[in-house]
């Protein structure tokens, strides 16, 4: 697993780098947000560990820039600001997970492992199909009419939940609980932000999205996408 570390404090950066190398990860470490974005866009990283406070470009804007450039890597944000509001801001920006400082190396490694296997909600079925949509949980690949969908780990997770409940409404509360582990309904646009990106990708021939917004309830895969 290749991991990009973006942390401006040299001591912390070197500690993370050494810890991940010891665990068998391939790493690249930088201390500037803009340099980090350039590397994230150019290189294929399975995971990115980014500090919130960075020179050049802070962690929140780093994530926004990376996601705008269609970087699909799983992102874990590090910060000493670990209250709920700060956590929500990071998730809304496009982070997949959040880790407050100080933290144990074992926890960071565990979170990276969890991120790499996050799509697997249930391993009883490894191939989900709904009309032109196919989700292969073993290969971690989603397709629409045979064409691959370029999904972030969070988008894949959302897509899997929709596929497992195809034709049925998936509520916002259900998504908050199963994807972000929030067991209460927060005032946050994190669901809407990620679902909007996913809806833009799940289209047939560039037309209308196959993910339908059910106002006041949640989302569902359109029933007409299923073969008769």
Tab-separated table of N, CA and C in Angstrom, residues 82-183:
chain	number	residue	atom	x	y	z
A	82	UNK	N	-10.077	18.377	17.541
A	82	UNK	CA	-10.835	17.135	17.363
A	82	UNK	C	-12.270	17.232	17.875
A	83	UNK	N	-12.829	18.467	17.976
A	83	UNK	CA	-14.229	18.535	18.368
A	83	UNK	C	-15.110	18.170	17.179
A	84	UNK	N	-16.394	17.959	17.426
A	84	UNK	CA	-17.299	17.463	16.391
A	84	UNK	C	-17.375	18.402	15.192
A	85	UNK	N	-17.421	19.714	15.445
A	85	UNK	CA	-17.522	20.672	14.337
A	85	UNK	C	-16.325	20.571	13.408
A	86	UNK	N	-15.115	20.466	13.978
A	86	UNK	CA	-13.920	20.354	13.166
A	86	UNK	C	-13.902	19.042	12.383
A	87	UNK	N	-14.377	17.984	13.018
A	87	UNK	CA	-14.432	16.685	12.348
A	87	UNK	C	-15.383	16.738	11.155
A	88	UNK	N	-16.534	17.353	11.353
A	88	UNK	CA	-17.517	17.479	10.276
A	88	UNK	C	-16.962	18.281	9.115
A	89	UNK	N	-16.245	19.371	9.417
A	89	UNK	CA	-15.673	20.203	8.359
A	89	UNK	C	-14.718	19.402	7.488
A	90	UNK	N	-13.898	18.563	8.126
A	90	UNK	CA	-12.974	17.735	7.363
A	90	UNK	C	-13.687	16.712	6.503
A	91	UNK	N	-14.716	16.089	7.045
A	91	UNK	CA	-15.481	15.100	6.286
A	91	UNK	C	-16.245	15.751	5.140
A	92	UNK	N	-16.808	16.926	5.400
A	92	UNK	CA	-17.515	17.659	4.347
A	92	UNK	C	-16.587	18.015	3.191
A	93	UNK	N	-15.325	18.276	3.509
A	93	UNK	CA	-14.358	18.634	2.472
A	93	UNK	C	-13.999	17.442	1.592
A	94	UNK	N	-14.221	16.217	2.099
A	94	UNK	CA	-13.925	15.024	1.303
A	94	UNK	C	-13.017	14.021	1.970
A	95	UNK	N	-12.690	14.239	3.263
A	95	UNK	CA	-11.883	13.258	3.980
A	95	UNK	C	-12.702	11.993	4.232
A	96	UNK	N	-12.014	10.858	4.309
A	96	UNK	CA	-12.685	9.587	4.579
A	96	UNK	C	-12.651	9.219	6.053
A	97	UNK	N	-11.675	9.765	6.769
A	97	UNK	CA	-11.548	9.454	8.193
A	97	UNK	C	-10.828	10.607	8.871
A	98	UNK	N	-10.819	10.589	10.204
A	98	UNK	CA	-10.323	11.688	11.011
A	98	UNK	C	-9.595	11.116	12.211
A	99	UNK	N	-8.404	11.633	12.525
A	99	UNK	CA	-7.643	11.134	13.658
A	99	UNK	C	-7.076	12.321	14.429
A	100	UNK	N	-7.464	12.437	15.709
A	100	UNK	CA	-7.020	13.553	16.532
A	100	UNK	C	-5.641	13.315	17.126
A	101	UNK	N	-4.852	14.377	17.200
A	101	UNK	CA	-3.536	14.317	17.832
A	101	UNK	C	-3.678	14.535	19.336
A	102	UNK	N	-2.822	13.899	20.146
A	102	UNK	CA	-1.826	12.889	19.773
A	102	UNK	C	-2.486	11.544	19.514
A	103	UNK	N	-1.832	10.696	18.753
A	103	UNK	CA	-2.389	9.382	18.443
A	103	UNK	C	-1.278	8.344	18.460
A	104	UNK	N	-1.658	7.095	18.623
A	104	UNK	CA	-0.701	5.990	18.597
A	104	UNK	C	-0.512	5.524	17.154
A	105	UNK	N	0.711	5.152	16.813
A	105	UNK	CA	0.978	4.654	15.462
A	105	UNK	C	0.093	3.454	15.143
A	106	UNK	N	-0.148	2.613	16.135
A	106	UNK	CA	-0.977	1.427	15.919
A	106	UNK	C	-2.380	1.815	15.456
A	107	UNK	N	-2.898	2.950	15.974
A	107	UNK	CA	-4.238	3.372	15.570
A	107	UNK	C	-4.239	3.879	14.135
A	108	UNK	N	-3.217	4.647	13.757
A	108	UNK	CA	-3.135	5.122	12.371
A	108	UNK	C	-3.053	3.948	11.411
A	109	UNK	N	-2.217	2.964	11.731
A	109	UNK	CA	-2.082	1.775	10.881
A	109	UNK	C	-3.415	1.035	10.788
A	110	UNK	N	-4.106	0.911	11.920
A	110	UNK	CA	-5.400	0.222	11.926
A	110	UNK	C	-6.414	0.966	11.063
A	111	UNK	N	-6.389	2.293	11.119
A	111	UNK	CA	-7.325	3.078	10.310
A	111	UNK	C	-7.012	2.971	8.820
A	112	UNK	N	-5.733	2.913	8.479
A	112	UNK	CA	-5.359	2.710	7.077
A	112	UNK	C	-5.817	1.336	6.590
A	113	UNK	N	-5.661	0.327	7.431
A	113	UNK	CA	-6.130	-1.016	7.068
A	113	UNK	C	-7.645	-1.015	6.891
A	114	UNK	N	-8.343	-0.355	7.818
A	114	UNK	CA	-9.802	-0.305	7.741
A	114	UNK	C	-10.249	0.417	6.481
A	115	UNK	N	-9.528	1.478	6.121
A	115	UNK	CA	-9.880	2.240	4.921
A	115	UNK	C	-9.717	1.390	3.674
A	116	UNK	N	-8.694	0.553	3.654
A	116	UNK	CA	-8.438	-0.277	2.476
A	116	UNK	C	-9.488	-1.355	2.291
A	117	UNK	N	-10.167	-1.753	3.372
A	117	UNK	CA	-11.188	-2.788	3.244
A	117	UNK	C	-12.589	-2.244	3.500
A	118	UNK	N	-12.734	-0.933	3.591
A	118	UNK	CA	-13.998	-0.312	3.959
A	118	UNK	C	-15.191	-0.740	3.110
A	119	UNK	N	-15.068	-0.969	1.789
A	119	UNK	CA	-16.247	-1.330	1.009
A	119	UNK	C	-16.975	-2.580	1.466
A	120	UNK	N	-16.301	-3.471	2.167
A	120	UNK	CA	-16.926	-4.749	2.498
A	120	UNK	C	-17.866	-4.642	3.686
A	121	UNK	N	-19.145	-4.334	3.423
A	121	UNK	CA	-20.158	-4.304	4.469
A	121	UNK	C	-20.576	-5.721	4.840
A	122	UNK	N	-20.589	-6.575	3.860
A	122	UNK	CA	-21.081	-7.932	4.054
A	122	UNK	C	-20.445	-8.800	2.987
A	123	UNK	N	-19.742	-9.842	3.369
A	123	UNK	CA	-19.001	-10.630	2.393
A	123	UNK	C	-19.778	-11.843	1.880
A	124	UNK	N	-21.048	-11.941	2.222
A	124	UNK	CA	-21.842	-13.063	1.736
A	124	UNK	C	-21.987	-12.994	0.222
A	125	UNK	N	-22.180	-11.802	-0.306
A	125	UNK	CA	-22.291	-11.622	-1.741
A	125	UNK	C	-21.150	-10.730	-2.200
A	126	UNK	N	-20.405	-11.148	-3.211
A	126	UNK	CA	-19.274	-10.357	-3.677
A	126	UNK	C	-19.541	-9.689	-5.019
A	127	UNK	N	-20.688	-9.968	-5.633
A	127	UNK	CA	-21.038	-9.340	-6.905
A	127	UNK	C	-22.478	-8.851	-6.821
A	128	UNK	N	-22.660	-7.527	-6.879
A	128	UNK	CA	-23.988	-6.921	-6.815
A	128	UNK	C	-24.342	-6.367	-8.188
A	129	UNK	N	-25.566	-6.654	-8.665
A	129	UNK	CA	-25.987	-6.204	-9.990
A	129	UNK	C	-27.365	-5.568	-9.913
A	130	UNK	N	-27.534	-4.488	-10.677
A	130	UNK	CA	-28.832	-3.800	-10.752
A	130	UNK	C	-28.902	-3.116	-12.105
A	131	UNK	N	-29.623	-3.718	-13.044
A	131	UNK	CA	-29.676	-3.169	-14.398
A	131	UNK	C	-28.284	-3.072	-14.997
A	132	UNK	N	-27.886	-1.875	-15.462
A	132	UNK	CA	-26.561	-1.719	-16.081
A	132	UNK	C	-25.437	-1.560	-15.074
A	133	UNK	N	-25.759	-1.611	-13.779
A	133	UNK	CA	-24.763	-1.394	-12.735
A	133	UNK	C	-24.264	-2.710	-12.152
A	134	UNK	N	-22.954	-2.806	-11.975
A	134	UNK	CA	-22.334	-3.988	-11.373
A	134	UNK	C	-21.299	-3.516	-10.361
A	135	UNK	N	-21.301	-4.131	-9.194
A	135	UNK	CA	-20.319	-3.813	-8.162
A	135	UNK	C	-19.646	-5.099	-7.734
A	136	UNK	N	-18.350	-5.204	-7.999
A	136	UNK	CA	-17.560	-6.373	-7.637
A	136	UNK	C	-16.802	-6.049	-6.356
A	137	UNK	N	-17.227	-6.646	-5.223
A	137	UNK	CA	-16.628	-6.339	-3.933
A	137	UNK	C	-15.262	-6.976	-3.748
A	138	UNK	N	-15.011	-8.068	-4.451
A	138	UNK	CA	-13.723	-8.730	-4.343
A	138	UNK	C	-12.640	-7.926	-5.055
A	139	UNK	N	-12.949	-7.461	-6.252
A	139	UNK	CA	-11.983	-6.697	-7.045
A	139	UNK	C	-12.056	-5.200	-6.766
A	140	UNK	N	-13.051	-4.781	-5.966
A	140	UNK	CA	-13.241	-3.374	-5.633
A	140	UNK	C	-13.431	-2.543	-6.899
A	141	UNK	N	-14.346	-2.999	-7.758
A	141	UNK	CA	-14.603	-2.343	-9.038
A	141	UNK	C	-16.105	-2.152	-9.220
A	142	UNK	N	-16.504	-0.950	-9.621
A	142	UNK	CA	-17.886	-0.685	-9.987
A	142	UNK	C	-17.951	-0.313	-11.454
A	143	UNK	N	-18.975	-0.789	-12.161
A	143	UNK	CA	-19.120	-0.468	-13.584
A	143	UNK	C	-20.553	-0.063	-13.900
A	144	UNK	N	-20.694	0.723	-14.955
A	144	UNK	CA	-22.006	1.097	-15.487
A	144	UNK	C	-21.974	0.814	-16.978
A	145	UNK	N	-22.819	-0.096	-17.429
A	145	UNK	CA	-22.841	-0.546	-18.818
A	145	UNK	C	-21.450	-1.021	-19.250
A	146	UNK	N	-20.755	-1.692	-18.331
A	146	UNK	CA	-19.454	-2.247	-18.644
A	146	UNK	C	-18.294	-1.286	-18.513
A	147	UNK	N	-18.585	0.010	-18.318
A	147	UNK	CA	-17.534	1.009	-18.193
A	147	UNK	C	-17.196	1.211	-16.717
A	148	UNK	N	-15.896	1.220	-16.346
A	148	UNK	CA	-15.517	1.369	-14.937
A	148	UNK	C	-15.885	2.733	-14.372
A	149	UNK	N	-16.287	2.738	-13.118
A	149	UNK	CA	-16.600	3.971	-12.404
A	149	UNK	C	-15.414	4.327	-11.516
A	150	UNK	N	-14.910	5.532	-11.643
A	150	UNK	CA	-13.753	5.969	-10.860
A	150	UNK	C	-14.249	6.520	-9.530
A	151	UNK	N	-14.252	5.679	-8.495
A	151	UNK	CA	-14.876	6.021	-7.223
A	151	UNK	C	-13.851	6.153	-6.100
A	152	UNK	N	-14.060	7.142	-5.236
A	152	UNK	CA	-13.265	7.249	-4.016
A	152	UNK	C	-13.741	6.155	-3.056
A	153	UNK	N	-12.973	5.839	-1.999
A	153	UNK	CA	-13.438	4.839	-1.030
A	153	UNK	C	-14.804	5.174	-0.432
A	154	UNK	N	-15.043	6.440	-0.139
A	154	UNK	CA	-16.336	6.826	0.430
A	154	UNK	C	-17.456	6.658	-0.590
A	155	UNK	N	-17.210	7.046	-1.842
A	155	UNK	CA	-18.213	6.871	-2.890
A	155	UNK	C	-18.513	5.395	-3.118
A	156	UNK	N	-17.472	4.561	-3.064
A	156	UNK	CA	-17.682	3.117	-3.220
A	156	UNK	C	-18.575	2.589	-2.106
A	157	UNK	N	-18.317	3.049	-0.901
A	157	UNK	CA	-19.112	2.628	0.262
A	157	UNK	C	-20.577	3.040	0.088
A	158	UNK	N	-20.803	4.272	-0.316
A	158	UNK	CA	-22.167	4.754	-0.555
A	158	UNK	C	-22.838	3.929	-1.658
A	159	UNK	N	-22.088	3.674	-2.719
A	159	UNK	CA	-22.624	2.918	-3.852
A	159	UNK	C	-22.999	1.503	-3.423
A	160	UNK	N	-22.160	0.898	-2.576
A	160	UNK	CA	-22.459	-0.461	-2.122
A	160	UNK	C	-23.764	-0.490	-1.321
A	161	UNK	N	-23.946	0.488	-0.450
A	161	UNK	CA	-25.175	0.534	0.350
A	161	UNK	C	-26.393	0.679	-0.559
A	162	UNK	N	-26.297	1.553	-1.555
A	162	UNK	CA	-27.409	1.722	-2.508
A	162	UNK	C	-27.663	0.429	-3.275
A	163	UNK	N	-26.602	-0.253	-3.696
A	163	UNK	CA	-26.751	-1.493	-4.455
A	163	UNK	C	-27.373	-2.594	-3.596
A	164	UNK	N	-27.012	-2.642	-2.328
A	164	UNK	CA	-27.574	-3.658	-1.441
A	164	UNK	C	-29.044	-3.380	-1.124
A	165	UNK	N	-29.482	-2.140	-1.344
A	165	UNK	CA	-30.888	-1.782	-1.109
A	165	UNK	C	-31.512	-1.283	-2.410
A	166	UNK	N	-31.077	-1.847	-3.529
A	166	UNK	CA	-31.508	-1.374	-4.847
A	166	UNK	C	-33.027	-1.311	-4.970
A	167	UNK	N	-33.509	-0.170	-5.454
A	167	UNK	CA	-34.939	0.034	-5.621
A	167	UNK	C	-35.637	0.531	-4.368
A	168	UNK	N	-34.929	0.528	-3.239
A	168	UNK	CA	-35.498	0.974	-1.969
A	168	UNK	C	-34.819	2.271	-1.537
A	169	UNK	N	-35.501	3.050	-0.723
A	169	UNK	CA	-34.946	4.308	-0.242
A	169	UNK	C	-33.944	4.039	0.881
A	170	UNK	N	-32.760	4.628	0.752
A	170	UNK	CA	-31.746	4.591	1.802
A	170	UNK	C	-31.745	5.963	2.464
A	171	UNK	N	-32.017	6.011	3.749
A	171	UNK	CA	-32.158	7.286	4.431
A	171	UNK	C	-30.806	7.932	4.713
A	172	UNK	N	-30.846	9.232	4.917
A	172	UNK	CA	-29.650	9.993	5.265
A	172	UNK	C	-29.055	9.483	6.582
A	173	UNK	N	-29.914	9.203	7.555
A	173	UNK	CA	-29.441	8.696	8.852
A	173	UNK	C	-28.720	7.363	8.697
A	174	UNK	N	-29.232	6.499	7.825
A	174	UNK	CA	-28.600	5.209	7.585
A	174	UNK	C	-27.209	5.400	6.996
A	175	UNK	N	-27.079	6.347	6.066
A	175	UNK	CA	-25.781	6.599	5.451
A	175	UNK	C	-24.794	7.187	6.459
A	176	UNK	N	-25.253	8.114	7.291
A	176	UNK	CA	-24.384	8.691	8.314
A	176	UNK	C	-23.853	7.621	9.260
A	177	UNK	N	-24.714	6.670	9.596
A	177	UNK	CA	-24.323	5.622	10.541
A	177	UNK	C	-23.385	4.613	9.905
A	178	UNK	N	-23.716	4.142	8.697
A	178	UNK	CA	-22.951	3.057	8.093
A	178	UNK	C	-21.661	3.516	7.424
A	179	UNK	N	-21.612	4.767	6.958
A	179	UNK	CA	-20.420	5.251	6.262
A	179	UNK	C	-19.506	6.048	7.198
A	180	UNK	N	-20.115	6.910	8.029
A	180	UNK	CA	-19.300	7.798	8.871
A	180	UNK	C	-19.379	7.463	10.364
A	181	UNK	N	-20.138	6.442	10.705
A	181	UNK	CA	-20.241	5.988	12.094
A	181	UNK	C	-20.825	7.055	13.020
A	182	UNK	N	-21.694	7.911	12.475
A	182	UNK	CA	-22.441	8.861	13.292
A	182	UNK	C	-23.777	8.214	13.650
A	183	UNK	N	-24.047	8.061	14.929
A	183	UNK	CA	-25.273	7.396	15.356
A	183	UNK	C	-26.351	8.398	15.756
